[in-house]
Amino acid sequence: MLSVALQTLRTRWITFVGSFVALALGVGLIATMGLALASSLDAPERGPERFARASAVLRPADTLRVPSPIGDRVKPLAAPKAVTPGQAAKAAAAGRTVEDRSFPVRAEGGPRDLVGHPWSTAAFAPYELSAGRAPKAPGEVVVTGDWAEPGQSVRTARGKVTVVGTVRDLGFEDAVFYTDRRAASISPRIDQLVVDGPPGKVRAAAGGLRVLTGNDRRFADADPDRDSQALVAVNAMLGTAAGMTGFVSVFVVASTFAFAVAQRRREFGLLRTAGATPGQVRRMVVAEALLIGVLASAAGCALGAWGAPRLARFMVDNEVAPSWFTIGDYSWPYHLAFWTGLLVALAGVVAASWRAGRVGPTEALRDASVDTKTMTWGRWLFGGGLLLAGIVTLVFALMSQPGDLLHRKTYTSRPMLLITAVALLAPVLVRPLTRLLAWLPAQLPGAGGMLVRENAAAGVRRTAAIAAPVLVTVALAGSLLGATATLNEAKATEVREQTAADFVVTGAGPGGFDRAAVERMRQVPGARVSPSAESAVFVLEEGVALIRSDARAVDPAGLDAAFDLPLVAGRVADLDDRSIIVNDEWERRTVGDTVDVWLGDGTRASLTIAAVMRAGTGNNGVYVSQRNAAGSPVDRVDVTLAAGADRAAVAEGLRRAAGPLGASVQSREAWIAAAYPETSRQTRVGYLVVLGIALLYTGIALANTLVMATSDRVRDLAVLRLAGATGAQVLRLVAAEAAMVVIVGGVLGVLVAGLNLAGLWAALGVLDVWSPVVVPWTTLGAAVGACGLIAVVCAVIPAGLSLRVRPVELAGVRE
């Protein structure tokens, strides 16, 4: 049978070219995403930057370490403590000591992320003067880069300064260097110490501070893990994209191979009539799939090696990945892609070949004329099982953990389950759906509408195979984009309902609002000011899990006026320095209970639960007093109007008070609009990659399948011409059928997306967040339109080519 298989490959080249292209592209996509994902797992080792020339740096602990029965639990602190004067004095005994301070600087004409340091720390980078001299007076500074020149006067939030020197920008920060005395007056907090002395003596004098030497000095830089953190987002994006791409590839390849085998039912019937046994037919089909699988998988791996660097360049150009991100030398993505492609090719033909070999010769020939018995017990079992699993897991999640349905991993993976279920059950859905959609066209004068309806309904396998890639694209687009848009709308609804202030003042930079700025805002007539700071609280739940909860440190006296919290128990007025407001996801959430927590700076505290909030979409953290958030700068000031206050006058007064810090004063409506939760750039680009690949792959799969299907219908088209149809009428019929099948796939995709979004909306309702479902109709319409255009073109062209042959000759062709 191997020679028969080779002859088949030679004579039915259209079918096998289509299968080869689909598989090669699928393997190429898997290899591309695998190589990019592997490259995102390891960040390059970065050396010390600010303290590359320092002997040793003493730094307070910046992590919280809590013992548990299964080992220490460790989390980064939200606000690490400062070096105490006693620790600084003890360290000075080990050698020459330099106090390091970092604080934000706002300067007209300067970079937005300017940071101030004492001049004595500049030598440790090392920074060397490129022009001018060192600062000597309180009003003198040295800056990095070329945004200012020596002798230039610059206005800052703390008054005017004179630039007396510049140093070369080393690429890791935009710095302003003050005299040591002036830097200490601006920021009394000592962040860390640079000590030049014998290592043993330095360690003995550390006094509980962490001693950083060698490459560990990089942990004294402002953001030592920025490369790893940058790759976390890249890894998350690529992980989602790789999973979705792998699913689309496997789905389309399996569908294409199954359709290619199903097309050959008449050929199998002839082979059975000629004496071939069922086993011989199956072995022939498997041998063909093995041959195509090996060749196409190898070609796909080569395609992946070509595509991965271009994907990396795309991510760098769109600022999703850091500028240094490149594709590394890995072998496992090639193995994964190759063997996955080969297994999918074999799996796609095994079921169909088993069915073809199982029926008798006469039955096979009769079954080849019209699609009957398209639903095997296997399709019923797996399709129904997956659909039931999707429904049961959704109901279980709604009853137990509705918040889990709002997580990205959940709403990106659930569509795969339903897409596969609907695709397996498609033969049951295609015929009634086609008849429903084509009912009105079939009532129009002429036989065209009726023929479109009957051809699409009779060719269930062909219709299901063509609709499958459209189903994937539309379902993914509707589910992913609709889920993110719906969640964004829900979060915006929460912000809208919880903000009671008339004005919100934000944007003071990393240093936030100092005490003087807050006091100036308090002095504005008619303004009731409620400052707050972003912080964190840690709690050890179930004795082993150290959980970090985002916290907002507020002034309890102004909390009730500025915030409208979604309480389920307790009172906002009961919050004080000895209590906390938690949400209902905490293990201990009974009003009046005492809970042991660690504050943002690592201080342990026992606080009484004053009130409990709904968790909502996950943005409702906890609330503490400002005393329980030491080291967290005020980053937001909510302002409510006193009775009879003039709104415009208050707004102008707030701008004068906060303007020098570069802050913005916005009305409640404007701030909510500006703070409207948006999908992150990484997520948007990730979805763009996924949907772009899905649409591209859908187009190629449609082209393959339609060329295969149309080439197999040349006799049908010839019969229509012999019955009196003109060539133009035949082409219009073919185009209408292709468009109808795409619409069927689009409707099934919208159905799947609707089920996913309905589950998400139900989860929001259980969490008591009532906001509308957002369906990306424009994107769905564009996807269906693009698929329709591709389908019509790829169906009409081979049909038009077949019309060049006399219909009598085509009608007489026998396979």
mmCIF file of N, CA and C in Angstrom, residues 503 524 646-659 665:
data_model
loop_
_atom_site.group_PDB
_atom_site.id
_atom_site.type_symbol
_atom_site.label_atom_id
_atom_site.label_comp_id
_atom_site.label_asym_id
_atom_site.label_seq_id
_atom_site.Cartn_x
_atom_site.Cartn_y
_atom_site.Cartn_z
ATOM 1 N N PHE A 503 -13.074 66.966 44.013
ATOM 2 C CA PHE A 503 -11.832 67.118 43.279
ATOM 3 C C PHE A 503 -10.840 66.052 43.751
ATOM 4 N N VAL A 524 -6.943 76.271 51.704
ATOM 5 C CA VAL A 524 -7.835 76.792 50.663
ATOM 6 C C VAL A 524 -9.241 76.900 51.238
ATOM 7 N N ASP A 646 -17.484 78.019 46.810
ATOM 8 C CA ASP A 646 -17.475 78.287 45.381
ATOM 9 C C ASP A 646 -16.565 77.276 44.685
ATOM 10 N N ARG A 647 -17.128 76.502 43.789
ATOM 11 C CA ARG A 647 -16.388 75.410 43.158
ATOM 12 C C ARG A 647 -15.183 75.917 42.369
ATOM 13 N N ALA A 648 -15.381 76.943 41.574
ATOM 14 C CA ALA A 648 -14.288 77.478 40.753
ATOM 15 C C ALA A 648 -13.181 78.066 41.615
ATOM 16 N N ALA A 649 -13.559 78.748 42.695
ATOM 17 C CA ALA A 649 -12.543 79.356 43.560
ATOM 18 C C ALA A 649 -11.724 78.284 44.271
ATOM 19 N N VAL A 650 -12.382 77.212 44.709
ATOM 20 C CA VAL A 650 -11.651 76.117 45.359
ATOM 21 C C VAL A 650 -10.688 75.467 44.371
ATOM 22 N N ALA A 651 -11.135 75.220 43.144
ATOM 23 C CA ALA A 651 -10.270 74.606 42.139
ATOM 24 C C ALA A 651 -9.041 75.474 41.872
ATOM 25 N N GLU A 652 -9.228 76.788 41.771
ATOM 26 C CA GLU A 652 -8.105 77.677 41.528
ATOM 27 C C GLU A 652 -7.148 77.694 42.717
ATOM 28 N N GLY A 653 -7.701 77.681 43.937
ATOM 29 C CA GLY A 653 -6.861 77.652 45.125
ATOM 30 C C GLY A 653 -6.038 76.374 45.206
ATOM 31 N N LEU A 654 -6.624 75.231 44.838
ATOM 32 C CA LEU A 654 -5.897 73.967 44.845
ATOM 33 C C LEU A 654 -4.773 73.970 43.810
ATOM 34 N N ARG A 655 -5.026 74.569 42.654
ATOM 35 C CA ARG A 655 -3.975 74.633 41.619
ATOM 36 C C ARG A 655 -2.801 75.481 42.091
ATOM 37 N N ARG A 656 -3.070 76.581 42.761
ATOM 38 C CA ARG A 656 -1.979 77.406 43.273
ATOM 39 C C ARG A 656 -1.189 76.663 44.350
ATOM 40 N N ALA A 657 -1.888 75.877 45.174
ATOM 41 C CA ALA A 657 -1.221 75.168 46.266
ATOM 42 C C ALA A 657 -0.411 73.979 45.777
ATOM 43 N N ALA A 658 -0.933 73.249 44.768
ATOM 44 C CA ALA A 658 -0.269 72.026 44.319
ATOM 45 C C ALA A 658 0.522 72.208 43.030
ATOM 46 N N GLY A 659 0.313 73.328 42.346
ATOM 47 C CA GLY A 659 0.962 73.547 41.058
ATOM 48 C C GLY A 659 2.474 73.453 41.072
ATOM 49 N N VAL A 665 -5.041 69.085 39.224
ATOM 50 C CA VAL A 665 -6.291 69.163 39.980
ATOM 51 C C VAL A 665 -7.420 68.842 39.015
#
